[in-house]
Short mmCIF file of C-alpha atoms and ligand atoms in Angstrom, two decimals:
data_model
loop_
_atom_site.label_atom_id
_atom_site.label_comp_id
_atom_site.label_asym_id
_atom_site.label_seq_id
_atom_site.Cartn_x
_atom_site.Cartn_y
_atom_site.Cartn_z
CA MET A 1 0.00 0.00 0.00
CA ASN A 2 1.08 3.59 -0.51
CA THR A 3 -0.21 6.47 1.55
CA PHE A 4 2.19 9.03 0.07
CA GLU A 5 0.40 10.24 -3.06
CA TYR A 6 -0.12 13.38 -5.09
CA ILE A 7 -3.53 14.99 -4.72
CA ASP A 8 -3.98 17.96 -7.08
CA GLY A 9 -0.23 18.02 -7.70
CA ARG A 10 0.73 18.22 -4.02
CA LEU A 11 2.28 15.30 -2.16
CA HIS A 12 0.09 14.11 0.69
CA CYS A 13 0.61 11.65 3.51
CA GLU A 14 -2.87 10.23 4.04
CA ASP A 15 -4.99 13.45 3.97
CA VAL A 16 -2.25 15.86 5.01
CA ASP A 17 -0.59 18.17 2.46
CA LEU A 18 3.16 17.82 3.03
CA SER A 19 3.91 21.35 1.80
CA ILE A 20 1.77 22.73 4.64
CA LEU A 21 3.32 20.26 7.06
CA GLY A 22 6.80 21.47 6.06
CA GLU A 23 5.81 25.08 6.76
CA THR A 24 4.23 24.18 10.09
CA TYR A 25 6.94 22.00 11.57
CA GLY A 26 10.03 22.94 9.54
CA THR A 27 12.59 20.61 8.01
CA PRO A 28 14.23 18.16 8.10
CA SER A 29 11.35 16.09 9.47
CA TYR A 30 10.49 12.41 9.46
CA VAL A 31 6.83 11.89 8.53
CA TYR A 32 5.08 8.55 9.13
CA SER A 33 1.67 7.25 8.07
CA LYS A 34 -0.23 5.52 10.87
CA LYS A 35 -2.40 3.71 8.33
CA THR A 36 0.61 2.22 6.53
CA ILE A 37 2.27 1.06 9.76
CA HIS A 38 -0.96 -0.52 10.92
CA GLU A 39 -1.71 -2.23 7.59
CA ASN A 40 1.85 -3.48 7.19
CA ALA A 41 1.76 -5.01 10.68
CA LYS A 42 -1.68 -6.49 10.01
CA ALA A 43 -0.38 -8.02 6.78
CA TYR A 44 1.69 -10.31 9.02
CA VAL A 45 -0.86 -10.85 11.79
CA ASN A 46 -3.75 -11.60 9.40
CA SER A 47 -1.68 -13.95 7.24
CA PHE A 48 -1.18 -16.44 10.06
CA THR A 49 -3.78 -19.19 9.97
CA ASN A 50 -2.50 -20.57 13.29
CA SER A 51 -3.13 -18.00 16.01
CA ASP A 52 -0.19 -19.32 18.08
CA ASN A 53 2.21 -18.02 15.45
CA LEU A 54 3.68 -14.60 16.13
CA ALA A 55 5.35 -11.69 14.32
CA CYS A 56 7.80 -9.86 16.60
CA PHE A 57 8.51 -6.43 15.10
CA ALA A 58 12.24 -5.64 14.96
CA VAL A 59 12.35 -2.51 17.11
CA LYS A 60 15.75 -1.55 15.75
CA SER A 61 14.19 -0.57 12.42
CA LEU A 62 11.94 2.17 13.89
CA SER A 63 11.65 2.60 17.61
CA ASN A 64 9.48 5.66 18.28
CA LEU A 65 7.06 4.89 21.12
CA SER A 66 3.94 5.97 19.19
CA ILE A 67 4.90 3.68 16.31
CA LEU A 68 5.59 0.76 18.65
CA ASN A 69 2.19 1.34 20.21
CA ILE A 70 0.44 1.11 16.83
CA ILE A 71 2.33 -2.10 16.09
CA LYS A 72 1.48 -3.57 19.50
CA ASN A 73 -2.20 -2.77 18.92
CA SER A 74 -2.01 -4.52 15.53
CA GLY A 75 -1.21 -7.76 17.40
CA CYS A 76 2.56 -8.02 16.99
CA GLY A 77 5.17 -8.80 19.62
CA PHE A 78 8.70 -7.35 19.54
CA ASP A 79 12.23 -8.42 18.69
CA ILE A 80 14.68 -6.34 20.74
CA VAL A 81 18.47 -6.12 20.86
CA SER A 82 19.24 -3.98 23.91
CA GLY A 83 18.09 -2.95 27.36
CA GLY A 84 17.10 0.35 25.78
CA GLU A 85 14.74 -1.40 23.35
CA LEU A 86 13.37 -3.55 26.17
CA ASN A 87 12.64 -0.40 28.15
CA ARG A 88 10.84 1.06 25.11
CA VAL A 89 8.54 -1.90 24.59
CA LEU A 90 7.78 -2.27 28.30
CA SER A 91 6.98 1.44 28.50
CA ILE A 92 4.23 1.03 25.89
CA GLY A 93 2.77 -1.92 27.81
CA ALA A 94 3.93 -4.70 25.46
CA GLU A 95 3.30 -8.20 26.79
CA PRO A 96 6.70 -9.55 27.93
CA LYS A 97 5.65 -13.00 26.69
CA LYS A 98 5.68 -11.54 23.17
CA VAL A 99 9.26 -10.23 23.43
CA ILE A 100 12.34 -11.96 21.99
CA PHE A 101 15.79 -10.64 22.96
CA SER A 102 18.37 -11.04 20.13
CA GLY A 103 21.89 -9.63 19.75
CA VAL A 104 25.46 -10.88 20.18
CA GLY A 105 26.57 -8.73 23.11
CA LYS A 106 23.96 -8.83 25.87
CA THR A 107 25.40 -7.41 29.08
CA LYS A 108 24.79 -8.86 32.53
CA LYS A 109 22.53 -5.93 33.29
CA GLU A 110 20.49 -6.46 30.10
CA ILE A 111 20.11 -10.17 30.92
CA GLU A 112 18.88 -9.28 34.42
CA GLN A 113 16.42 -6.82 32.88
CA GLY A 114 15.15 -9.50 30.47
CA ILE A 115 14.72 -12.20 33.15
CA ASN A 116 13.07 -9.82 35.60
CA SER A 117 10.58 -8.65 32.99
CA GLY A 118 9.58 -12.21 32.05
CA ILE A 119 10.35 -12.09 28.31
CA LEU A 120 9.48 -15.00 26.01
CA SER A 121 13.10 -15.87 25.21
CA PHE A 122 16.72 -14.82 24.83
CA ASN A 123 18.06 -15.74 21.40
CA VAL A 124 21.48 -16.97 22.50
CA GLU A 125 24.28 -16.16 20.05
CA SER A 126 27.31 -17.89 21.65
CA GLU A 127 28.40 -20.49 24.17
CA SER A 128 29.74 -17.77 26.51
CA GLU A 129 26.41 -15.98 26.41
CA LEU A 130 24.57 -19.17 27.38
CA TYR A 131 26.76 -19.61 30.47
CA ARG A 132 26.41 -15.93 31.35
CA ILE A 133 22.62 -16.15 31.16
CA GLU A 134 22.68 -19.28 33.30
CA LYS A 135 24.82 -17.54 35.94
CA VAL A 136 22.61 -14.45 36.03
CA ALA A 137 19.47 -16.61 36.25
CA GLU A 138 20.99 -18.51 39.16
CA GLU A 139 21.88 -15.27 40.97
CA ILE A 140 18.36 -13.95 40.47
CA GLY A 141 16.85 -17.32 41.38
CA SER A 142 14.59 -17.45 38.37
CA PRO A 143 15.09 -19.68 35.28
CA ALA A 144 15.82 -17.96 31.97
CA PRO A 145 13.99 -19.04 28.79
CA ILE A 146 16.45 -19.44 25.94
CA SER A 147 16.59 -20.39 22.28
CA ILE A 148 19.80 -20.96 20.38
CA ARG A 149 20.32 -18.75 17.33
CA ILE A 150 21.84 -20.96 14.69
CA ASN A 151 24.02 -19.67 11.90
CA PRO A 152 22.77 -21.80 8.97
CA ASP A 153 25.52 -20.69 6.54
CA ILE A 154 23.04 -19.31 4.02
CA ASP A 155 23.80 -16.25 1.91
CA SER A 156 20.62 -14.18 1.76
CA GLY A 157 22.05 -11.96 -1.03
CA GLY A 158 22.13 -8.17 -0.91
CA HIS A 159 24.63 -5.85 0.73
CA ASP A 160 27.46 -7.47 2.66
CA TYR A 161 26.70 -5.42 5.79
CA ILE A 162 23.12 -6.69 6.08
CA THR A 163 23.80 -10.38 5.38
CA THR A 164 23.97 -12.17 8.72
CA GLY A 165 23.59 -15.93 8.23
CA ARG A 166 26.88 -16.92 6.56
CA LYS A 167 29.54 -18.89 8.39
CA GLY A 168 32.07 -16.23 9.37
CA ASP A 169 29.38 -13.63 10.17
CA LYS A 170 29.37 -12.76 13.87
CA PHE A 171 25.80 -13.96 14.43
CA GLY A 172 24.55 -17.24 15.86
CA ILE A 173 26.34 -20.56 16.31
CA SER A 174 27.26 -22.57 13.22
CA GLU A 175 28.56 -25.93 14.52
CA THR A 176 25.71 -28.45 14.77
CA ARG A 177 27.50 -30.49 17.43
CA LYS A 178 27.97 -27.42 19.61
CA ILE A 179 24.32 -26.38 19.21
CA ILE A 180 23.15 -29.84 20.28
CA ASP A 181 25.53 -29.92 23.26
CA LEU A 182 24.39 -26.47 24.40
CA CYS A 183 20.73 -27.48 24.08
CA LYS A 184 21.42 -30.64 26.09
CA HIS A 185 23.15 -28.56 28.73
CA ALA A 186 20.26 -26.07 28.84
CA HIS A 187 17.77 -28.94 29.08
CA ARG A 188 19.52 -30.31 32.18
CA ALA A 189 20.31 -26.94 33.77
CA LYS A 190 18.21 -25.85 36.72
CA HIS A 191 18.24 -22.18 35.75
CA LEU A 192 17.73 -22.45 32.00
CA LYS A 193 14.68 -23.47 30.04
CA ILE A 194 15.20 -24.27 26.38
CA VAL A 195 12.15 -23.07 24.47
CA GLY A 196 13.21 -22.64 20.85
CA LEU A 197 15.68 -22.39 18.00
CA ALA A 198 16.17 -19.20 16.00
CA CYS A 199 17.90 -17.84 12.94
CA HIS A 200 17.97 -14.58 10.99
CA ILE A 201 19.89 -14.68 7.75
CA GLY A 202 19.83 -11.05 6.65
CA SER A 203 17.81 -8.07 5.51
CA GLN A 204 16.24 -6.80 2.27
CA ILE A 205 15.76 -10.42 1.13
CA LEU A 206 13.97 -10.65 -2.21
CA ASP A 207 13.03 -14.30 -2.51
CA LEU A 208 11.83 -17.13 -0.29
CA ASP A 209 14.70 -19.58 -0.94
CA GLY A 210 16.73 -18.52 2.09
CA PHE A 211 13.71 -18.82 4.38
CA ILE A 212 12.95 -22.30 3.03
CA LYS A 213 16.53 -23.45 3.48
CA SER A 214 16.63 -21.97 7.00
CA ALA A 215 13.41 -23.76 7.91
CA ASP A 216 14.86 -27.05 6.66
CA LYS A 217 18.03 -26.58 8.73
CA ILE A 218 16.11 -25.61 11.82
CA PHE A 219 13.70 -28.58 11.43
CA GLU A 220 16.66 -30.96 11.10
CA LEU A 221 18.10 -29.66 14.35
CA ALA A 222 14.77 -29.67 16.18
CA ASP A 223 14.26 -33.31 15.11
CA GLU A 224 17.70 -34.25 16.37
CA LEU A 225 16.96 -32.57 19.71
CA ALA A 226 13.77 -34.60 19.98
CA ASN A 227 15.99 -37.72 20.16
CA PHE A 228 17.25 -36.35 23.48
CA ASP A 229 13.72 -35.67 24.74
CA ILE A 230 14.11 -31.95 24.11
CA SER A 231 10.89 -30.51 22.75
CA LEU A 232 10.67 -26.91 21.69
CA GLU A 233 7.88 -24.36 21.96
CA PHE A 234 8.78 -22.32 18.87
CA LEU A 235 11.03 -22.02 15.84
CA ASP A 236 11.98 -18.43 15.00
CA LEU A 237 12.88 -17.80 11.35
CA GLY A 238 13.88 -14.15 11.87
CA GLY A 239 13.06 -11.12 9.79
CA GLY A 240 14.53 -9.83 6.58
CA LEU A 241 11.76 -9.59 4.00
CA GLY A 242 12.72 -6.85 1.53
CA ILE A 243 10.78 -3.90 0.17
CA SER A 244 10.71 -2.11 -3.16
CA TYR A 245 13.20 0.78 -3.01
CA GLU A 246 13.56 0.95 -6.81
CA ASP A 247 11.91 -1.74 -8.88
CA GLU A 248 12.46 -4.80 -6.69
CA VAL A 249 9.49 -7.15 -6.37
CA PRO A 250 9.80 -8.85 -2.97
CA PRO A 251 7.46 -11.59 -1.77
CA SER A 252 4.66 -10.29 0.45
CA PRO A 253 4.25 -11.21 4.14
CA PHE A 254 1.36 -13.40 2.97
CA ASP A 255 3.63 -15.24 0.48
CA LEU A 256 6.24 -15.78 3.20
CA ILE A 257 3.79 -16.95 5.84
CA SER A 258 1.80 -19.24 3.51
CA CYS A 259 5.01 -20.88 2.40
CA LEU A 260 6.30 -21.33 5.96
CA GLU A 261 2.98 -22.45 7.45
CA GLU A 262 2.81 -25.09 4.73
CA LYS A 263 6.23 -26.32 5.82
CA PHE A 264 5.19 -26.18 9.51
CA LYS A 265 1.93 -28.03 8.95
CA ASN A 266 3.04 -31.33 10.53
CA ARG A 267 5.06 -29.73 13.30
CA LYS A 268 4.05 -28.92 16.81
CA GLU A 269 6.28 -25.85 17.34
CA ARG A 270 4.87 -22.33 16.78
CA LEU A 271 6.36 -20.18 14.04
CA ILE A 272 7.87 -16.84 15.03
CA LEU A 273 9.07 -14.15 12.61
CA GLU A 274 10.97 -10.92 13.31
CA PRO A 275 10.03 -8.46 10.53
CA GLY A 276 11.34 -4.90 10.65
CA ARG A 277 11.85 -3.14 7.32
CA SER A 278 8.78 -4.69 5.64
CA ILE A 279 6.58 -3.05 8.30
CA SER A 280 8.33 0.28 8.76
CA ALA A 281 10.18 1.31 5.57
CA ASN A 282 7.44 2.54 3.24
CA ALA A 283 5.53 4.13 6.14
CA GLY A 284 8.00 7.00 6.42
CA ILE A 285 9.58 9.77 4.39
CA LEU A 286 12.22 12.32 5.23
CA LEU A 287 11.03 15.80 4.32
CA THR A 288 13.82 18.22 3.49
CA GLN A 289 14.24 21.64 1.88
CA VAL A 290 16.65 22.61 -0.88
CA GLU A 291 19.03 25.24 0.54
CA TYR A 292 21.36 25.78 -2.41
CA ILE A 293 21.84 24.65 -5.98
CA LYS A 294 25.42 24.30 -7.15
CA ASP A 295 26.39 22.63 -10.43
CA ASN A 296 24.55 19.28 -10.30
CA PHE A 297 24.25 19.32 -6.52
CA LEU A 298 21.09 19.95 -4.59
CA ILE A 299 22.34 20.95 -1.15
CA VAL A 300 19.48 20.20 1.24
CA ASP A 301 18.93 20.70 4.97
CA ALA A 302 18.95 16.96 5.75
CA ALA A 303 22.21 15.04 5.84
CA MET A 304 23.89 11.72 6.56
CA ASN A 305 23.35 12.35 10.27
CA ASP A 306 19.58 12.23 9.58
CA LEU A 307 19.57 9.32 7.11
CA LEU A 308 22.74 7.24 7.09
CA ARG A 309 21.72 4.42 4.74
CA PRO A 310 22.98 6.00 1.49
CA SER A 311 26.40 6.77 3.03
CA LEU A 312 26.68 3.49 4.91
CA TYR A 313 25.40 1.02 2.32
CA LYS A 314 25.16 3.14 -0.84
CA ALA A 315 21.44 2.45 -0.40
CA HIS A 316 19.06 3.89 -2.97
CA HIS A 317 16.08 6.02 -1.94
CA ASP A 318 13.69 7.50 -4.48
CA VAL A 319 13.14 11.22 -4.11
CA CYS A 320 10.20 13.33 -5.28
CA ASN A 321 9.00 16.91 -5.24
CA VAL A 322 6.41 17.88 -2.67
CA ILE A 323 4.80 20.15 -5.27
CA ASP A 324 4.81 18.14 -8.45
CA LYS A 325 6.51 19.64 -11.53
CA LYS A 326 8.25 18.06 -14.46
CA ASP A 327 8.85 20.87 -17.01
CA ASN A 328 12.51 21.31 -16.33
CA LEU A 329 13.83 17.90 -15.31
CA LYS A 330 17.54 17.59 -14.57
CA LYS A 331 19.71 14.93 -12.91
CA TRP A 332 20.88 15.84 -9.41
CA ASN A 333 23.09 14.54 -6.65
CA ILE A 334 21.30 15.31 -3.42
CA VAL A 335 23.75 16.11 -0.65
CA GLY A 336 23.69 17.49 2.88
CA PRO A 337 25.75 20.19 4.62
CA ILE A 338 28.06 17.74 6.45
CA CYS A 339 31.79 17.98 5.80
CA GLU A 340 32.23 14.52 4.25
CA SER A 341 32.08 13.52 0.61
CA SER A 342 30.08 10.50 1.81
CA ASP A 343 27.32 12.88 2.88
CA PHE A 344 24.77 12.20 0.17
CA LEU A 345 21.13 11.17 0.28
CA ALA A 346 20.63 10.19 -3.35
CA LYS A 347 22.54 10.31 -6.63
CA ASN A 348 21.48 10.83 -10.20
CA ILE A 349 17.90 11.72 -9.38
CA SER A 350 15.73 13.37 -12.00
CA LEU A 351 13.82 16.36 -10.59
CA ASP A 352 12.53 19.77 -11.63
CA VAL A 353 13.57 21.77 -8.61
CA ASN A 354 14.51 25.24 -7.33
CA GLU A 355 16.12 26.56 -4.18
CA ASP A 356 13.67 26.55 -1.20
CA ASP A 357 11.60 23.72 -2.67
CA LEU A 358 10.57 20.87 -0.41
CA ILE A 359 11.47 17.35 -1.48
CA ALA A 360 10.67 13.97 0.06
CA ILE A 361 13.17 11.12 0.47
CA LYS A 362 10.99 8.03 0.23
CA ASN A 363 10.98 4.69 2.09
CA ALA A 364 12.88 6.26 4.97
CA GLY A 365 10.84 4.70 7.78
CA ALA A 366 13.19 1.77 8.41
CA TYR A 367 16.74 2.29 9.63
CA GLY A 368 16.20 6.03 9.19
CA PHE A 369 15.66 8.10 12.32
CA VAL A 370 16.96 5.24 14.49
CA MET A 371 20.43 5.65 12.97
CA ALA A 372 20.43 9.45 13.26
CA SER A 373 23.31 11.10 15.10
CA ASN A 374 24.38 14.60 16.11
CA TYR A 375 27.44 14.60 13.83
CA ASN A 376 28.55 18.16 13.00
CA SER A 377 26.51 19.25 16.09
CA ARG A 378 23.29 18.93 14.16
CA PRO A 379 20.12 18.54 16.24
CA LYS A 380 18.08 15.46 15.29
CA ALA A 381 14.99 16.00 13.12
CA CYS A 382 11.50 15.82 14.57
CA GLU A 383 9.22 12.85 13.94
CA ILE A 384 5.60 13.44 12.93
CA LEU A 385 2.77 10.92 12.78
CA ILE A 386 -0.09 11.40 10.32
CA ASP A 387 -3.45 9.88 11.09
CA GLY A 388 -6.04 10.80 8.43
CA ASN A 389 -6.09 14.60 8.34
CA GLU A 390 -4.30 14.98 11.67
CA SER A 391 -0.59 15.45 12.27
CA LYS A 392 1.06 15.00 15.64
CA ILE A 393 4.64 15.47 16.75
CA ILE A 394 5.79 12.14 18.17
CA ARG A 395 9.35 13.32 18.84
CA GLU A 396 10.29 16.97 19.19
CA ARG A 397 13.02 18.43 17.03
CA GLU A 398 16.17 18.63 19.13
CA THR A 399 17.38 22.08 20.09
CA LEU A 400 20.89 23.50 20.26
CA ASP A 401 20.57 23.43 24.07
CA ASP A 402 19.77 19.70 23.93
CA LEU A 403 23.13 19.18 22.27
CA LEU A 404 24.99 20.73 25.21
CA GLU A 405 22.84 19.28 27.97
CA LYS A 406 25.04 16.34 28.98
CA GLU A 407 28.39 18.08 28.63
CA LYS A 408 30.50 19.79 31.29
CA ILE A 409 33.30 22.33 31.07
CA VAL A 410 35.92 21.23 33.59
CA ASN A 411 38.57 23.63 34.88
CA ASP A 412 42.02 23.12 33.39
C1 PLP B 501 17.99 -10.56 14.76
C2 PLP B 501 17.25 -9.69 13.81
N1 PLP B 501 15.94 -9.91 13.63
C3 PLP B 501 15.22 -9.15 12.78
C4 PLP B 501 15.80 -8.12 12.06
C5 PLP B 501 14.93 -7.30 11.14
O1 PLP B 501 15.31 -7.39 9.84
P1 PLP B 501 14.44 -6.65 8.72
O2 PLP B 501 14.32 -5.23 9.15
O3 PLP B 501 15.24 -6.80 7.50
O4 PLP B 501 13.13 -7.34 8.67
C6 PLP B 501 17.16 -7.88 12.20
C7 PLP B 501 17.81 -6.82 11.41
O5 PLP B 501 18.95 -6.70 11.24
C8 PLP B 501 17.91 -8.67 13.11
O6 PLP B 501 19.20 -8.47 13.30
#
């Protein structure tokens, strides 16, 4: 679905005219459509035919509290990777039994937080982590639910930095023997409870092959564990479904879930997924104003500190005018004011544009604001949620004072 559309030549998000929004709240601003977030989350929830199955939204892709609340109300759980993300989901009243804790570097404090809040499971990424969780659980006196994240050695394709399931990537455990031994240990341990197996092979995945192969690997392991009387509650096949940034045609959540539920049909474990991008990406744009035109550069007021993906992964984002015009099209490199040649938002984009015009960087909802920084002492953009004809600030624009707040001048 697409809720960013031209109405009478002016780009709207749902029923709100983005040119008016830009004047009201200034730029750069992240703008999200509530309807799109809700429908994208529902596309997962409604595709499950077995109500025990669960989609845990990957909070890392877009973590604003209002957005998480919409996703919670759509019926999803959450996949988190830090104590900070756990705090976010608990603060919106998420059910702990719908929270999965992934990530390779969980600290003792984060493990305590997870056990004390009663989360569904820790996705364990190494042998050392398993023993650390066991120790913390013993100290607290409460058993920790765990699943082992396997590294299935599957290349999901796409950019090297977002491929996570190949042997040699830092994620999960690849040796079958070790996985079985750790599961046997967890099964016997007083302070651990083995509840699942997990894997997540990468992001922006454009076909179902990798998911099918991962399911086969995970089934094989689950069947071997059954020989040791270890039965599992769920099998978590991760996130990673891609979206259309240019002309890609990814499978839909329905395609993915139908295919996996078919494979799960004779199994007793629940299916868990951890989608991020496919729920959040097309629900957001970054609204920015053209400050200067120089040669073939559009110098805008957003920069790599606001949207890092183009600089980090050479990721492509389509860009369009807020007020539609096409009489004087020219190819532009869209760059920010930051003092790095890597500070670009899009290259070779055809637009008819003048200084002071507003433009929209599309599909910026996922891995957009969450990766923003204050590089070059730039305050972070505000985040705005559109609901029909209403717009609400869901995160204030940072001020120059905010940037100094935590710093101290010490006497020399
Ligand atoms: C463990 C884990 N689960 C889920 C996701 C979400 O991936 P995506 O946003 O591609 O769906 C990620 C993203 O990197 C991840 O690391």
